[in-house]
C-alpha positions as a printed NumPy array, in Angstrom:
array([[205.57 , -24.659, 102.654],
       [207.739, -21.606, 103.183],
       [205.118, -20.063, 105.477],
       [205.016, -23.303, 107.579],
       [208.801, -23.225, 107.988],
       [208.671, -19.594, 109.13 ],
       [205.994, -20.471, 111.717],
       [208.102, -23.365, 113.097],
       [211.17 , -21.122, 113.378],
       [209.2  , -18.46 , 115.25 ],
       [207.779, -21.034, 117.652],
       [211.249, -22.445, 118.306],
       [212.677, -18.972, 118.893],
       [209.812, -18.146, 121.269],
       [210.545, -21.199, 123.429],
       [214.261, -20.341, 123.483],
       [213.461, -16.749, 124.488],
       [211.202, -17.947, 127.318],
       [213.943, -20.222, 128.679],
       [216.496, -17.381, 128.508],
       [214.152, -15.11 , 130.468],
       [213.717, -17.841, 133.099],
       [217.514, -18.02 , 133.382],
       [217.751, -14.261, 133.927],
       [215.094, -14.062, 136.66 ],
       [215.859, -17.554, 138.093],
       [212.258, -18.694, 137.557],
       [212.525, -22.47 , 137.94 ],
       [208.766, -23.188, 137.996],
       [208.113, -21.357, 134.723],
       [211.23 , -22.953, 133.253],
       [209.859, -26.414, 134.032],
       [206.568, -25.507, 132.357],
       [208.45 , -24.379, 129.235],
       [210.428, -27.65 , 129.349],
       [207.085, -29.506, 129.301],
       [206.007, -27.487, 126.267],
       [209.329, -28.267, 124.564],
       [208.687, -32.009, 124.972],
       [205.068, -31.763, 123.773],
       [206.033, -29.763, 120.694],
       [208.765, -32.173, 119.63 ],
       [211.858, -30.088, 120.406],
       [213.333, -32.546, 122.943],
       [216.423, -33.122, 120.788],
       [216.823, -29.62 , 119.409],
       [220.419, -28.49 , 120.031],
       [219.691, -24.813, 120.72 ],
       [216.676, -25.515, 122.963],
       [218.602, -28.202, 124.911],
       [221.477, -25.775, 125.493],
       [219.033, -23.191, 126.831],
       [217.492, -25.82 , 129.145],
       [220.937, -26.757, 130.522],
       [221.712, -23.079, 131.111],
       [218.35 , -22.428, 132.808],
       [218.581, -25.437, 135.153],
       [222.212, -24.656, 136.001],
       [221.447, -21.048, 136.909],
       [218.447, -22.159, 138.983],
       [220.754, -24.492, 140.998],
       [219.191, -27.694, 139.621],
       [222.349, -29.068, 138.086],
       [221.033, -32.653, 138.242],
       [218.25 , -31.677, 135.784],
       [220.781, -29.863, 133.598],
       [222.908, -33.026, 133.571],
       [219.86 , -35.126, 132.625],
       [219.159, -32.925, 129.583],
       [222.854, -33.034, 128.628],
       [223.046, -36.854, 128.741],
       [219.938, -37.249, 126.523],
       [221.302, -35.009, 123.745],
       [222.122, -36.905, 120.515],
       [224.709, -34.241, 119.639],
       [226.477, -31.592, 121.683],
       [228.43 , -28.487, 120.767],
       [230.799, -26.281, 122.767],
       [227.826, -24.353, 124.217],
       [226.329, -27.601, 125.615],
       [229.528, -28.577, 127.422],
       [230.247, -25.051, 128.683],
       [226.666, -24.519, 129.94 ],
       [226.88 , -27.668, 132.078],
       [230.33 , -26.658, 133.359],
       [228.866, -23.289, 134.397],
       [226.038, -25.157, 136.128],
       [228.515, -27.181, 138.171],
       [230.408, -24.019, 139.089],
       [227.119, -22.328, 140.061],
       [226.396, -25.364, 142.252],
       [229.811, -24.997, 144.006],
       [231.14 , -28.137, 142.33 ],
       [234.302, -26.865, 140.646],
       [235.831, -30.366, 140.654],
       [233.032, -31.733, 138.438],
       [233.499, -28.852, 136.001],
       [237.173, -29.761, 135.559],
       [236.293, -33.438, 135.044],
       [233.81 , -32.406, 132.369],
       [236.509, -30.344, 130.634],
       [238.731, -33.422, 130.579],
       [235.932, -35.426, 128.907],
       [235.309, -32.63 , 126.411],
       [238.967, -32.481, 125.391],
       [238.776, -36.192, 124.47 ],
       [235.714, -35.539, 122.267],
       [235.73 , -33.781, 118.921],
       [234.416, -30.517, 120.419],
       [236.927, -27.688, 120.803],
       [236.671, -25.344, 123.807],
       [236.087, -21.614, 123.362],
       [236.99 , -18.583, 125.506],
       [233.994, -19.167, 127.809],
       [234.954, -22.82 , 128.373],
       [238.455, -21.749, 129.359],
       [237.138, -18.893, 131.522],
       [234.782, -21.2  , 133.44 ],
       [237.47 , -23.763, 134.202],
       [240.131, -21.214, 135.087],
       [237.631, -19.973, 137.7  ],
       [237.194, -23.583, 138.86 ],
       [240.973, -23.932, 139.299],
       [241.054, -20.699, 141.329],
       [238.234, -21.862, 143.592],
       [239.954, -25.213, 144.219],
       [243.426, -23.642, 144.456],
       [244.844, -26.181, 141.972],
       [247.637, -24.126, 140.413],
       [249.041, -26.929, 138.257],
       [245.676, -27.511, 136.52 ],
       [245.257, -23.757, 136.086],
       [248.662, -23.474, 134.442],
       [247.792, -26.335, 132.066],
       [244.519, -24.655, 131.051],
       [246.364, -21.338, 130.662],
       [248.772, -23.122, 128.29 ],
       [245.905, -24.582, 126.222],
       [244.239, -21.182, 126.164],
       [247.428, -19.534, 124.865],
       [247.987, -22.212, 122.173],
       [244.439, -21.872, 120.836],
       [244.66 , -18.065, 120.707],
       [241.943, -17.388, 123.291],
       [244.334, -15.922, 125.88 ],
       [243.89 , -12.478, 124.329],
       [240.099, -12.559, 124.73 ],
       [239.091, -10.35 , 127.71 ],
       [236.867, -13.009, 129.341],
       [239.727, -15.552, 129.331],
       [242.409, -13.019, 130.294],
       [240.399, -11.812, 133.29 ],
       [239.91 , -15.409, 134.455],
       [243.666, -16.068, 134.162],
       [244.354, -13.093, 136.478],
       [241.691, -14.366, 138.896],
       [243.052, -17.925, 138.875],
       [246.635, -16.867, 139.665],
       [245.423, -14.475, 142.387],
       [243.357, -17.168, 144.097],
       [246.269, -19.624, 143.888],
       [248.562, -17.144, 145.653],
       [250.643, -16.351, 142.561],
       [250.18 , -12.579, 142.511],
       [253.337, -12.039, 140.452],
       [251.885, -14.076, 137.572],
       [248.531, -12.302, 137.995],
       [250.262,  -8.914, 137.778],
       [252.15 ,  -9.947, 134.636],
       [248.923, -10.978, 132.912],
       [247.205,  -7.782, 134.079],
       [249.917,  -5.602, 132.514],
       [249.889,  -7.699, 129.3  ],
       [246.166,  -7.143, 128.722],
       [245.814,  -5.002, 125.553],
       [242.596,  -3.47 , 126.869],
       [241.575,  -3.314, 130.493],
       [237.845,  -3.398, 131.162],
       [236.231,  -2.619, 134.502],
       [236.217,  -6.368, 135.191],
       [239.997,  -6.528, 134.598],
       [240.632,  -3.789, 137.162],
       [238.2  ,  -5.384, 139.602],
       [239.824,  -8.81 , 139.363],
       [243.308,  -7.431, 140.071],
       [242.098,  -5.155, 142.912],
       [240.281,  -8.146, 144.452],
       [243.406, -10.308, 143.995],
       [245.549,  -7.854, 145.96 ],
       [242.881,  -7.598, 148.68 ],
       [242.618, -11.393, 148.924],
       [246.388, -11.812, 149.052],
       [246.818,  -9.356, 151.934],
       [248.305,  -6.54 , 149.82 ],
       [245.766,  -3.898, 150.737],
       [248.103,  -1.011, 149.946],
       [248.531,  -2.239, 146.346],
       [244.795,  -2.733, 146.069],
       [244.129,   0.876, 147.093],
       [246.865,   2.171, 144.768],
       [245.271,   0.341, 141.827],
       [241.865,   1.72 , 142.838],
       [243.29 ,   5.245, 142.578],
       [245.114,   4.503, 139.294],
       [241.949,   3.056, 137.776],
       [240.026,   6.281, 138.378],
       [242.887,   8.397, 137.037],
       [242.592,   6.44 , 133.787],
       [238.906,   7.33 , 133.521],
       [237.368,   4.029, 134.657],
       [234.383,   4.408, 136.974],
       [234.301,   1.928, 139.882],
       [231.203,  -0.19 , 140.52 ],
       [229.906,  -2.016, 143.604],
       [232.411,  -4.865, 143.141],
       [235.312,  -2.39 , 143.033],
       [234.146,  -0.733, 146.234],
       [233.572,  -4.085, 147.97 ],
       [237.141,  -5.203, 147.14 ],
       [238.766,  -1.921, 148.193],
       [236.832,  -1.957, 151.464],
       [237.994,  -5.544, 151.996],
       [241.542,  -4.312, 151.374],
       [241.056,  -1.638, 154.048],
       [239.771,  -4.317, 156.467],
       [242.845,  -6.433, 155.814],
       [245.251,  -3.875, 157.249],
       [242.736,  -1.941, 159.387],
       [242.947,   1.189, 157.233],
       [239.843,   2.677, 158.813],
       [240.648,   6.227, 157.642],
       [240.841,   5.167, 153.981],
       [237.754,   2.988, 154.437],
       [235.834,   5.92 , 155.937],
       [236.875,   8.071, 152.961],
       [235.471,   5.461, 150.568],
       [232.299,   5.365, 152.682],
       [232.035,   9.141, 152.366],
       [232.693,   8.943, 148.614],
       [229.839,   6.446, 148.253],
       [227.443,   8.736, 150.119],
       [228.376,  11.866, 148.127],
       [228.04 ,   9.957, 144.839],
       [224.515,   8.9  , 145.821],
       [225.252,   5.184, 146.201],
       [222.313,   3.63 , 148.025],
       [224.233,   1.539, 150.553],
       [220.904,   0.437, 152.017],
       [220.227,  -1.608, 148.861],
       [223.824,  -2.766, 148.249],
       [224.303,  -5.879, 150.382],
       [227.856,  -6.56 , 149.221],
       [229.136,  -3.031, 149.892],
       [227.256,  -2.8  , 153.202],
       [228.747,  -6.136, 154.262],
       [232.265,  -4.934, 153.416],
       [231.717,  -1.711, 155.402],
       [230.405,  -3.631, 158.413],
       [233.416,  -5.963, 158.248],
       [235.803,  -2.969, 158.061],
       [234.277,  -1.17 , 161.045],
       [234.073,  -4.379, 163.125],
       [237.741,  -5.225, 162.484],
       [238.679,  -1.647, 163.378],
       [236.77 ,  -1.894, 166.666],
       [234.248,   0.783, 165.598],
       [231.088,  -1.13 , 166.481],
       [228.961,   2.022, 166.585],
       [229.578,   2.727, 162.867],
       [229.24 ,  -0.972, 162.03 ],
       [225.811,  -1.137, 163.668],
       [224.805,   2.143, 162.019],
       [225.524,   0.709, 158.54 ],
       [223.847,  -2.569, 159.494],
       [220.668,  -0.737, 160.556],
       [220.475,   1.04 , 157.184],
       [220.539,  -2.145, 155.1  ],
       [217.124,  -3.145, 153.773],
       [217.923,  -6.793, 153.05 ],
       [220.5  ,  -7.909, 155.578],
       [222.743, -10.772, 154.544],
       [223.476, -13.654, 156.867],
       [227.196, -12.765, 156.673],
       [226.548,  -9.203, 157.915],
       [224.473, -10.499, 160.829],
       [227.232, -12.908, 161.803],
       [230.098, -10.413, 161.343],
       [228.454,  -7.863, 163.636],
       [227.437, -10.486, 166.208],
       [230.951, -11.936, 166.375],
       [232.359,  -8.392, 166.554],
       [230.314,  -7.583, 169.656],
       [231.324, -10.885, 171.273],
       [235.027, -10.309, 170.596],
       [234.788,  -6.894, 172.257],
       [233.267,  -8.561, 175.326],
       [229.786,  -7.119, 174.661],
       [228.017, -10.425, 175.071],
       [224.543,  -9.025, 175.746],
       [224.521,  -7.099, 172.446],
       [225.863, -10.155, 170.612],
       [223.161, -12.417, 172.009],
       [220.423,  -9.874, 171.224],
       [221.593,  -9.714, 167.617],
       [221.657, -13.489, 167.352],
       [218.139, -13.667, 168.787],
       [216.946, -11.165, 166.138],
       [218.625, -13.251, 163.428],
       [216.815, -16.395, 164.563],
       [213.507, -14.524, 164.614],
       [214.075, -13.152, 161.087],
       [213.202, -14.935, 157.844],
       [216.887, -15.544, 157.06 ],
       [217.871, -19.204, 156.984],
       [220.8  , -20.13 , 159.202],
       [223.647, -21.647, 157.227],
       [226.859, -23.448, 158.109],
       [228.837, -20.189, 158.318],
       [226.481, -18.739, 160.952],
       [226.303, -21.943, 162.957],
       [230.088, -22.37 , 163.008],
       [230.679, -18.694, 163.89 ],
       [228.161, -18.706, 166.734],
       [229.497, -22.001, 168.052],
       [232.902, -20.313, 168.152],
       [231.489, -17.562, 170.397],
       [229.735, -20.051, 172.671],
       [232.955, -22.086, 172.88 ],
       [235.186, -19.102, 173.734],
       [232.83 , -17.876, 176.464],
       [231.838, -21.398, 177.537],
       [228.121, -20.685, 177.064],
       [227.073, -24.284, 177.59 ],
       [223.289, -23.9  , 177.542],
       [223.273, -21.688, 174.45 ],
       [225.67 , -24.091, 172.755],
       [223.332, -27.007, 173.453],
       [220.351, -25.045, 172.14 ],
       [222.181, -24.21 , 168.919],
       [223.187, -27.865, 168.54 ],
       [219.479, -28.778, 168.686],
       [218.745, -26.067, 166.122],
       [221.541, -27.317, 163.842],
       [220.131, -30.848, 163.803],
       [216.894, -29.503, 162.256],
       [218.429, -27.788, 159.21 ],
       [220.374, -29.346, 156.291],
       [223.541, -27.273, 156.794],
       [223.646, -28.437, 160.422],
       [225.113, -31.707, 159.151],
       [228.009, -29.956, 157.379],
       [231.31 , -31.319, 158.609],
       [232.497, -27.789, 159.494],
       [229.428, -27.28 , 161.727],
       [229.858, -30.644, 163.47 ],
       [233.534, -29.825, 164.097],
       [232.491, -26.499, 165.672],
       [229.915, -28.206, 167.898],
       [232.505, -30.751, 169.048],
       [234.97 , -27.926, 169.772],
       [232.269, -26.086, 171.754],
       [231.608, -29.124, 173.961],
       [235.319, -29.591, 174.603],
       [235.859, -25.949, 175.525],
       [232.82 , -26.032, 177.809],
       [234.224, -28.999, 179.735],
       [231.777, -31.572, 178.322],
       [234.265, -34.101, 177.012],
       [231.796, -37.015, 177.032],
       [229.381, -35.137, 174.739],
       [232.285, -34.295, 172.393],
       [233.367, -37.956, 172.28 ],
       [229.803, -39.078, 171.511],
       [229.488, -36.587, 168.663],
       [232.903, -37.577, 167.29 ],
       [231.915, -41.259, 167.289],
       [228.62 , -40.711, 165.419],
       [229.89 , -38.219, 162.824],
       [229.072, -39.674, 159.375],
       [232.296, -38.264, 157.959],
       [235.476, -36.966, 159.588],
       [238.204, -34.807, 158.091],
       [241.645, -33.942, 159.459],
       [240.103, -31.04 , 161.424],
       [237.661, -33.396, 163.2  ],
       [240.492, -35.605, 164.445],
       [242.66 , -32.622, 165.369],
       [239.88 , -30.968, 167.396],
       [239.412, -34.149, 169.434],
       [243.174, -34.643, 169.947],
       [243.447, -30.995, 171.068],
       [240.587, -31.567, 173.495],
       [242.286, -34.591, 175.051],
       [245.437, -32.534, 175.422],
       [243.589, -29.726, 177.242],
       [242.244, -32.297, 179.704],
       [245.67 , -33.827, 180.295],
       [244.653, -37.079, 178.578],
       [247.866, -37.556, 176.613],
       [247.524, -41.331, 176.323],
       [244.081, -40.996, 174.719],
       [245.445, -38.321, 172.35 ],
       [248.259, -40.65 , 171.204],
       [245.804, -43.54 , 170.63 ],
       [243.496, -41.283, 168.618],
       [246.424, -40.069, 166.52 ],
       [247.282, -43.7  , 165.725],
       [243.646, -44.458, 164.844],
       [243.583, -41.408, 162.588],
       [246.536, -42.846, 160.671],
       [244.803, -46.253, 160.448],
       [241.728, -44.511, 158.958],
       [244.011, -43.137, 156.214],
       [243.636, -39.512, 157.301],
       [246.977, -37.789, 156.812],
       [247.862, -35.518, 159.759],
       [248.93 , -31.961, 159.015],
       [251.159, -29.576, 160.995],
       [248.246, -28.608, 163.255],
       [247.529, -32.281, 164.062],
       [251.151, -32.797, 165.107],
       [251.046, -29.633, 167.192],
       [247.9  , -30.865, 168.971],
       [249.535, -34.228, 169.666],
       [252.809, -32.759, 170.955],
       [250.89 , -30.354, 173.193],
       [248.887, -33.267, 174.587],
       [252.108, -35.207, 175.259],
       [253.557, -32.133, 176.952],
       [250.56 , -31.712, 179.272],
       [250.781, -35.375, 180.247],
       [254.566, -35.668, 180.573],
       [254.867, -38.237, 177.748],
       [258.526, -37.556, 176.909],
       [259.258, -40.719, 174.922],
       [256.127, -40.445, 172.785],
       [256.73 , -36.762, 172.057],
       [260.302, -37.446, 170.926],
       [259.066, -40.261, 168.668],
       [256.385, -38.176, 166.93 ],
       [258.546, -35.057, 166.712],
       [261.162, -37.167, 164.928],
       [258.477, -38.387, 162.475],
       [257.46 , -34.803, 161.791],
       [261.071, -33.72 , 161.18 ],
       [261.609, -36.631, 158.77 ],
       [258.389, -36.004, 156.82 ],
       [258.703, -35.154, 153.142],
       [255.506, -33.07 , 153.129],
       [255.513, -31.316, 156.501],
       [257.958, -29.029, 158.264],
       [258.113, -28.327, 162.012],
       [257.441, -24.703, 162.964],
       [258.607, -22.739, 165.987],
       [255.424, -23.88 , 167.781],
       [256.404, -27.55 , 167.377],
       [259.863, -26.789, 168.785],
       [258.218, -24.913, 171.655],
       [256.33 , -28.109, 172.537],
       [259.601, -30.026, 172.705],
       [261.141, -27.283, 174.854],
       [258.117, -27.495, 177.149],
       [258.354, -31.292, 177.36 ],
       [262.079, -31.244, 178.132],
       [261.579, -28.371, 180.564],
       [258.887, -30.271, 182.445],
       [261.262, -33.219, 182.694],
       [263.922, -30.948, 184.226],
       [266.186, -31.139, 181.175],
       [266.545, -27.347, 181.044],
       [270.007, -27.07 , 179.507],
       [268.99 , -29.553, 176.795],
       [265.85 , -27.499, 176.105],
       [267.959, -24.352, 175.717],
       [270.237, -26.14 , 173.227],
       [267.139, -27.123, 171.19 ],
       [266.186, -23.432, 170.892],
       [269.701, -22.35 , 169.978],
       [270.087, -25.001, 167.255],
       [266.636, -25.16 , 165.667],
       [266.42 , -24.195, 161.946],
       [263.649, -21.628, 162.489],
       [264.032, -18.295, 164.262],
       [262.997, -18.508, 167.955],
       [260.17 , -16.216, 169.024],
       [259.274, -14.692, 172.383],
       [256.852, -17.509, 173.21 ],
       [259.435, -20.299, 173.053],
       [261.786, -18.429, 175.429],
       [258.838, -17.79 , 177.782],
       [258.134, -21.539, 177.757],
       [261.688, -22.242, 178.9  ],
       [261.534, -19.471, 181.497],
       [258.359, -21.023, 182.939],
       [260.158, -24.354, 183.273],
       [263.049, -22.599, 185.032],
       [260.644, -21.324, 187.652],
       [259.076, -24.752, 188.227],
       [262.511, -26.311, 188.757],
       [263.798, -23.207, 190.633],
       [266.8  , -22.891, 188.321],
       [267.879, -19.274, 188.79 ],
       [271.026, -19.579, 186.668],
       [269.331, -20.599, 183.401],
       [266.314, -18.454, 184.308],
       [268.529, -15.369, 184.471],
       [270.125, -16.226, 181.081],
       [266.744, -16.735, 179.423],
       [265.281, -13.669, 181.118],
       [268.02 , -11.436, 179.726],
       [267.329, -12.752, 176.211],
       [263.6  , -12.098, 176.649],
       [264.06 ,  -8.539, 177.863],
       [266.211,  -7.774, 174.82 ],
       [263.639,  -9.324, 172.467],
       [260.482,  -7.999, 174.102],
       [261.359,  -5.38 , 176.699],
       [257.883,  -3.828, 176.848],
       [255.981,  -7.003, 177.673],
       [255.029,  -7.016, 181.386],
       [254.66 , -10.824, 181.326],
       [258.438, -11.239, 180.962],
       [259.137,  -9.067, 184.021],
       [256.511, -10.875, 186.085],
       [257.897, -14.313, 185.16 ],
       [261.448, -13.282, 186.055],
       [260.399, -11.585, 189.283],
       [258.595, -14.804, 190.277],
       [261.836, -16.787, 189.849],
       [263.775, -14.28 , 191.964],
       [261.006, -14.177, 194.598],
       [261.038, -17.988, 194.889],
       [264.815, -17.846, 195.41 ],
       [264.373, -15.02 , 197.991],
       [266.471, -12.701, 195.798],
       [264.4  ,  -9.702, 196.837],
       [266.748,  -7.03 , 195.545],
       [266.658,  -8.355, 191.964],
       [262.932,  -8.976, 192.274],
       [262.218,  -5.392, 193.347],
       [264.555,  -4.065, 190.645],
       [262.436,  -5.717, 187.975],
       [259.207,  -4.498, 189.524],
       [260.679,  -0.993, 189.61 ],
       [261.352,  -1.24 , 185.87 ],
       [257.735,  -2.242, 185.288],
       [256.581,   0.857, 187.2  ],
       [259.004,   3.163, 185.386],
       [257.913,   1.906, 181.963],
       [254.244,   2.086, 182.938],
       [253.615,  -1.516, 181.9  ],
       [250.416,  -3.26 , 182.937],
       [249.513,  -6.899, 182.577],
       [246.165,  -7.994, 181.138],
       [243.506,  -8.009, 183.84 ],
       [242.377, -11.388, 185.093],
       [238.716, -12.175, 184.411],
       [236.688, -15.252, 185.337],
       [233.097, -16.201, 184.668],
       [230.578, -18.826, 185.694],
       [227.168, -19.761, 184.268],
       [224.337, -20.062, 186.804],
       [220.721, -20.686, 185.756],
       [221.576, -19.867, 182.11 ],
       [223.046, -16.494, 183.083],
       [226.715, -15.548, 182.878],
       [228.407, -13.842, 185.844],
       [231.743, -12.111, 185.138],
       [234.335, -11.146, 187.764],
       [237.577,  -9.195, 187.648],
       [240.182,  -9.503, 190.387],
       [239.011,  -7.703, 193.538],
       [235.651,  -7.093, 191.839],
       [233.028,  -5.521, 194.122],
       [230.294,  -4.836, 191.554],
       [228.274,  -8.027, 192.03 ],
       [225.219,  -7.608, 194.296],
       [226.308, -10.64 , 196.351],
       [229.885,  -9.341, 196.842],
       [229.633,  -9.121, 200.641],
       [228.242, -12.657, 200.955],
       [230.898, -14.017, 198.565],
       [233.726, -12.399, 200.574],
       [232.342, -13.757, 203.836],
       [232.04 , -17.242, 202.334],
       [235.608, -17.201, 200.971],
       [236.966, -16.009, 204.329],
       [235.054, -18.784, 206.108],
       [236.414, -21.434, 203.68 ],
       [239.946, -20.104, 204.104],
       [239.75 , -20.398, 207.9  ],
       [238.408, -23.946, 207.55 ],
       [241.274, -24.907, 205.216],
       [243.853, -23.363, 207.541],
       [242.491, -25.419, 210.425],
       [242.005, -28.717, 208.563],
       [244.753, -28.597, 205.896],
       [247.239, -25.988, 207.091],
       [246.608, -23.812, 204.027],
       [248.299, -20.383, 203.951],
       [248.329, -17.799, 201.171],
       [251.718, -17.497, 199.492],
       [252.546, -13.876, 198.596],
       [254.833, -14.828, 195.695],
       [251.876, -16.339, 193.868],
       [250.313, -12.911, 193.568],
       [253.106, -11.908, 191.213],
       [251.203, -13.712, 188.466],
       [248.76 , -10.836, 188.525],
       [248.658,  -7.094, 188.032],
       [250.581,  -4.599, 190.127],
       [247.817,  -3.473, 192.466],
       [247.034,  -7.05 , 193.52 ],
       [250.37 ,  -8.063, 194.999],
       [249.386,  -7.652, 198.643],
       [248.592, -10.749, 200.652],
       [244.991,  -9.703, 201.275],
       [244.204,  -9.346, 197.557],
       [244.817, -13.059, 196.92 ],
       [241.517, -13.908, 198.598],
       [239.644, -11.925, 195.957],
       [241.128, -13.233, 192.727],
       [238.478, -13.555, 190.012],
       [238.355, -17.379, 189.958],
       [237.745, -17.49 , 193.731],
       [234.916, -14.952, 193.418],
       [233.292, -17.012, 190.637],
       [233.554, -20.217, 192.665],
       [232.204, -18.455, 195.756],
       [229.112, -17.306, 193.849],
       [228.557, -20.772, 192.354],
       [228.656, -22.404, 195.808],
       [226.387, -19.758, 197.346],
       [223.893, -20.133, 194.481],
       [223.623, -23.904, 194.848],
       [225.131, -24.59 , 191.409],
       [226.516, -27.842, 192.847],
       [223.236, -29.264, 194.111],
       [223.249, -32.259, 191.751],
       [225.476, -34.952, 193.228],
       [228.711, -35.366, 191.283],
       [228.02 , -32.394, 189.003],
       [231.194, -30.293, 188.765],
       [231.26 , -26.535, 189.205],
       [232.644, -25.098, 185.951],
       [234.623, -21.858, 186.048],
       [236.434, -20.195, 183.15 ],
       [239.329, -17.742, 183.157],
       [241.031, -15.646, 180.464],
       [244.55 , -16.04 , 181.976],
       [246.501, -18.811, 183.673],
       [245.185, -19.77 , 187.079],
       [247.61 , -18.456, 189.714],
       [249.472, -20.735, 192.114],
       [247.611, -19.591, 195.221],
       [244.193, -20.096, 193.608],
       [245.331, -23.512, 192.398],
       [246.193, -24.541, 195.992],
       [243.004, -22.964, 197.316],
       [240.717, -24.849, 194.882],
       [242.522, -28.119, 195.606],
       [241.864, -27.596, 199.305],
       [238.259, -26.606, 198.666],
       [237.635, -29.798, 196.666],
       [238.922, -31.832, 199.61 ],
       [237.049, -30.23 , 202.475],
       [233.757, -29.79 , 200.541],
       [234.081, -33.131, 198.704],
       [233.156, -31.425, 195.433],
       [234.548, -31.387, 191.891],
       [235.718, -28.122, 190.313],
       [236.482, -27.884, 186.617],
       [238.492, -24.749, 185.794],
       [239.445, -23.798, 182.24 ],
       [242.302, -21.308, 182.112],
       [244.179, -19.906, 179.099],
       [246.258, -23.098, 178.771],
       [244.145, -26.082, 179.768],
       [241.476, -27.635, 181.978],
       [242.086, -28.332, 185.647],
       [239.895, -30.944, 187.293],
       [240.076, -30.525, 191.066],
       [238.878, -33.5  , 193.057],
       [239.635, -34.743, 196.586],
       [242.554, -32.329, 197.043],
       [244.371, -33.056, 193.777],
       [244.396, -31.572, 190.29 ],
       [244.481, -33.379, 186.952],
       [247.442, -31.199, 185.857],
       [249.583, -32.705, 188.644],
       [250.572, -29.18 , 189.718],
       [252.352, -28.297, 186.488],
       [250.586, -26.004, 184.097]])
């Protein structure tokens, strides 16, 4: 009898050991086979075996099977509950873990340090500080706060919830600091934007004899990325090499290095690290691709993305959203459509974040109908979905539609946030809806949950400025509860130019030059006001200051997509092979407009642009005109009613605005121009912005 009992115990232990090995190596198929053996051998209701099954299924991301085992158990202990909580956390369902803790607390099972640790992590992930504080209190009362696993999770929870002071206090209270303790606090500083403290702790940790591991290095490199400390990051990189760390096999460290070098603008080093990595992560691919795009190296970015698609790596929501952001910024319509088709075929393509990015891409590419269609068929919408669409309407000057959508959003019980209000007020501003903007701004100011920022006040200044209520707009700035920034004064100065109010323009200009005396934009805006008023002496005085200080405005760049290829132009660009033909075409169109419409170039408009383009002749060769000239020469308008789409990094200048209006009239064509502020739809000699942008 005793021998039989020993045999049964050995068999039971063997099954448990097999399940634990499956958990370690994430072998789901073998785990299922062992589960079958468990059922056949009569251990279906064995507490230890059931706990091991829950753990195995949770770690193999099959939390629904873990839950099934849990629900069939006749009795459960703290390990059963905690294993399922860990499974939920592994499955990115922190909310369900907290709900399970609530159920456990109502049962007769008491939590242990691992239960508390798991749910403190859940609170950190969700950012629910109040719940975290409650669990911390329970942990302290039951005596588990002093256990390292619980203490480390308390530090992590407070760090993730933005309470670094509380995290620091707990860190210093810890009787013994393990490597994990140091790592959690270093990561907390890096996450919270305190890179200098993170690096200081990294140094202190080594002085106290603790050897950093890959997680320490990843966090310190992230800290360096946060405040672009490329020198310190390079030193850590060198330290890793001299210590024999195989970066090629360390995806996390390699990813952090790539992120650091990309954010520091050192794409050569970023690509060098990327090339060394044996198993490239999807995040590293995306970081480097986005880095190239942000530096204007579109060809390299697209080549990298092509390699990613050809690799065995599965595209996820992060990649899709990031790439859609690139396609949106550069208005790569065809590539955006192709990626939309690709997204439809993979599960993560239906993620709400991906659908929001696709909608944003269509709006920024000038395809408002496609964006509306996608918005209407989205199975679920969050506040970002509504805000993206409201922003899009605003960019197109469709303020009425933006207001109606905002109302519908409220009817659908989606609470607007500060960004939603900003989108709405901007839309009202672009459409001259003064009454509506005042109504919604008042609602925002009276909200118990939201507070207007300087950007919201800037919208009101813009709206009042457009309406000619300049003195009232200035009073708004002077009396608002938040500190005015350069942008809000520039908004008022722009309105002064439109209404040719030199008196207020001079007052605002003086304020701007005191606040931001090295910004060439401020000098250009003021000189435009003086030029319009024929105050040439003051105008030239400002331009002299610009020369003396050596200030240069950002160069204007425009681009157009023809036959799936992007063509980029700078002002007075002569690098395109069709330059001569483009110039001849533009000259011919100008003569035609002079004869038929009385068009003449206005020299003062050139003051929107850089110093060497102020001569009358240079206006003909502004970048947006060159892009339009190429599009017309290439037959990009051959389909009847299809608009020519041109994109620019700065505001369209006044002369180009008049020129494109005239071109739309004499050629009977539609031009859609996206500048830094909004879309301009030119048709039959008029623009959708009604000449105020």
